[in-house]
PDB file of C-alpha atoms in Angstrom:
ATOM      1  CA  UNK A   1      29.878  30.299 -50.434  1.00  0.00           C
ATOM      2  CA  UNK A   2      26.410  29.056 -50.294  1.00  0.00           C
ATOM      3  CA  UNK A   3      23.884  30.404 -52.092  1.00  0.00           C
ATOM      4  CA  UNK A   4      19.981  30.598 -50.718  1.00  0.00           C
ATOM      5  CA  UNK A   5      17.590  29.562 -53.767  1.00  0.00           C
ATOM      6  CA  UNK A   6      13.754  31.273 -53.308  1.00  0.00           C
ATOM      7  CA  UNK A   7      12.245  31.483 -56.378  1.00  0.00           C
ATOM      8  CA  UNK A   8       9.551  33.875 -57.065  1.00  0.00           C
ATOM      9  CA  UNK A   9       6.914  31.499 -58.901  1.00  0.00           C
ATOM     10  CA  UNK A  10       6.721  29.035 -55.853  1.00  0.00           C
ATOM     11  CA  UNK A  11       5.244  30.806 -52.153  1.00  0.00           C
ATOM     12  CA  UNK A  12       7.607  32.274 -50.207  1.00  0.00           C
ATOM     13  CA  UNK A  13       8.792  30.467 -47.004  1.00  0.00           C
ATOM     14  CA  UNK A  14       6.330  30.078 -43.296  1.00  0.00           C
ATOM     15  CA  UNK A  15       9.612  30.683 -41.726  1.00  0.00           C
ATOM     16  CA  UNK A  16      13.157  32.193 -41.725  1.00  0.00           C
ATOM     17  CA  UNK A  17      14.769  30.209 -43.783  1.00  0.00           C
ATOM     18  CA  UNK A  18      15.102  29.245 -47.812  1.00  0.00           C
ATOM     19  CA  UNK A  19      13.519  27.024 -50.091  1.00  0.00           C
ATOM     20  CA  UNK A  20      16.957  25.903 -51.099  1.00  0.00           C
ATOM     21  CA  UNK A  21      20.669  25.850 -50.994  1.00  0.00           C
ATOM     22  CA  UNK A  22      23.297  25.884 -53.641  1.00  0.00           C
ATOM     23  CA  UNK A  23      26.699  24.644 -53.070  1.00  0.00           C
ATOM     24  CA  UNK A  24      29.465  26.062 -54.377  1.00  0.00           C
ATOM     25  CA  UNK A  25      30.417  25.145 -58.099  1.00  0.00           C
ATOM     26  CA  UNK A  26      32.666  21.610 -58.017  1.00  0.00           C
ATOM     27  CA  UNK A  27      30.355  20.236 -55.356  1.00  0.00           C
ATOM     28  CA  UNK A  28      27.222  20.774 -57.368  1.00  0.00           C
ATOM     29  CA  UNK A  29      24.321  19.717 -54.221  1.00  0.00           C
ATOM     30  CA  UNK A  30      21.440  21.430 -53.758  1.00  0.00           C
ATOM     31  CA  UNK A  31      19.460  21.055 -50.648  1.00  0.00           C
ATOM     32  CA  UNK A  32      15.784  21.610 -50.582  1.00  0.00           C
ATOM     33  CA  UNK A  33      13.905  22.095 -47.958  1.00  0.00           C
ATOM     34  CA  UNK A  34      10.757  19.856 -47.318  1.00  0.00           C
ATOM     35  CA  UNK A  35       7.502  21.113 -49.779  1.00  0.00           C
ATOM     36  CA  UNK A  36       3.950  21.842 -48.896  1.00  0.00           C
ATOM     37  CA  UNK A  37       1.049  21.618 -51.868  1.00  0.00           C
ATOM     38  CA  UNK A  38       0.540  25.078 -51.400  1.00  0.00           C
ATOM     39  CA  UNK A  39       0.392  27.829 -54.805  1.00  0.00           C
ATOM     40  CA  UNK A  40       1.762  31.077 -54.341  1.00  0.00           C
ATOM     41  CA  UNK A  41      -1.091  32.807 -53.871  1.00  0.00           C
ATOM     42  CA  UNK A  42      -1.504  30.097 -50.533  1.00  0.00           C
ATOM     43  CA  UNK A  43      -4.350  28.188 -52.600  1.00  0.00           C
ATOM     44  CA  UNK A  44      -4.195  23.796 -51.259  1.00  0.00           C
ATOM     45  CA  UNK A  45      -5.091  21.988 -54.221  1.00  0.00           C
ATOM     46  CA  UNK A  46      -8.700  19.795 -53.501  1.00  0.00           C
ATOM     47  CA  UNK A  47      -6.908  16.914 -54.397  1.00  0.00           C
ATOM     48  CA  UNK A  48      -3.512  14.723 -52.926  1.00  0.00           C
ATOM     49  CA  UNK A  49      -2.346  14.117 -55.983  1.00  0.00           C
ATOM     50  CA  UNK A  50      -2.944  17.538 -57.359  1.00  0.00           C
ATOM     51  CA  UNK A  51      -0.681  18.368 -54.029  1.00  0.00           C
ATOM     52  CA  UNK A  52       1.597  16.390 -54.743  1.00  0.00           C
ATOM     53  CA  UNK A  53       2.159  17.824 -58.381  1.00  0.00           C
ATOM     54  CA  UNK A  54       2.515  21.114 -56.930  1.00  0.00           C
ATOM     55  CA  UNK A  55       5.435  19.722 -54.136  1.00  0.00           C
ATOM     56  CA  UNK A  56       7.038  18.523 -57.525  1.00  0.00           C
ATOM     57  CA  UNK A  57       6.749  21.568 -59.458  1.00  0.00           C
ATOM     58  CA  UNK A  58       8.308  23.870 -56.211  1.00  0.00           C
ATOM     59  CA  UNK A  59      10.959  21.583 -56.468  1.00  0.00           C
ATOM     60  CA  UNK A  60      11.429  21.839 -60.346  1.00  0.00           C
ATOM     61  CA  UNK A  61      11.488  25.513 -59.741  1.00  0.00           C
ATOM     62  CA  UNK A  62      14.182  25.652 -56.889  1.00  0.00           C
ATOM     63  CA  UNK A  63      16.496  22.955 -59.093  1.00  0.00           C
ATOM     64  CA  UNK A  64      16.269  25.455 -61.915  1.00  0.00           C
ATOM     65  CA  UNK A  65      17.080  28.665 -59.739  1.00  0.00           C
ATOM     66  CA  UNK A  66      20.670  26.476 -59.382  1.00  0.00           C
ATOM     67  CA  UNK A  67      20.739  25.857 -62.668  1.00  0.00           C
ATOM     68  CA  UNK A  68      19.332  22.289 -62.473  1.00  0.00           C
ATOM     69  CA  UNK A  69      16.485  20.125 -63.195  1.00  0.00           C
ATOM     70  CA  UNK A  70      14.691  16.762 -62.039  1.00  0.00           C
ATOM     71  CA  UNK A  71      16.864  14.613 -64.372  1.00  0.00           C
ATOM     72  CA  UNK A  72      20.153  15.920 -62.538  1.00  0.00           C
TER      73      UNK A  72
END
C-alpha cells in the first residue's frame, strides 16, 4: 500500500495531493513531488539560493518522514 508523506515542518500542499509517496517496504522509492522555496508560514526567501536551500530542506524532511535521507 502506498503511503502519502506530508510532513508538518515543510507548508502544506497548494493542491490535493502529497508532498510525497512511500512505496511499500522491498521496493523502497519515494516519490516527491516538485518543491517551491516557500517556509511554512508561506514566507519566499529574498534570495535564489536561499530558495533553493529551502526546496532542499522540504525534501530532506519528506525523505525522513519514509525513513530516509539525501545520502539514500
Amino acid at each position: 500500500m502506498l503511503r502519502a508523506l506530508a510532513p508538518l515542518d515543510i507548508r502544506p500542499p497548494f493542491g490535493r495531493y502529497s508532498h510525497g509517496i512511500a512505496v511499500p517496504a522491498g521496493a523502497r522509492l519515494v516519490f516527491c513531488s516538485g518543491q517551491l522555496g516557500v517556509a511554512p508560514d508561506d514566507a519566499v526567501p529574498a534570495t535564489v539560493e536561499a530558495q533553493a536551500e529551502r526546496c532542499f530542506r522540504n525534501i530532506a524532511a519528506i525523505l525522513k518522514e519514509a525513513g530516509l535521507g539525501l545520502g539514500d
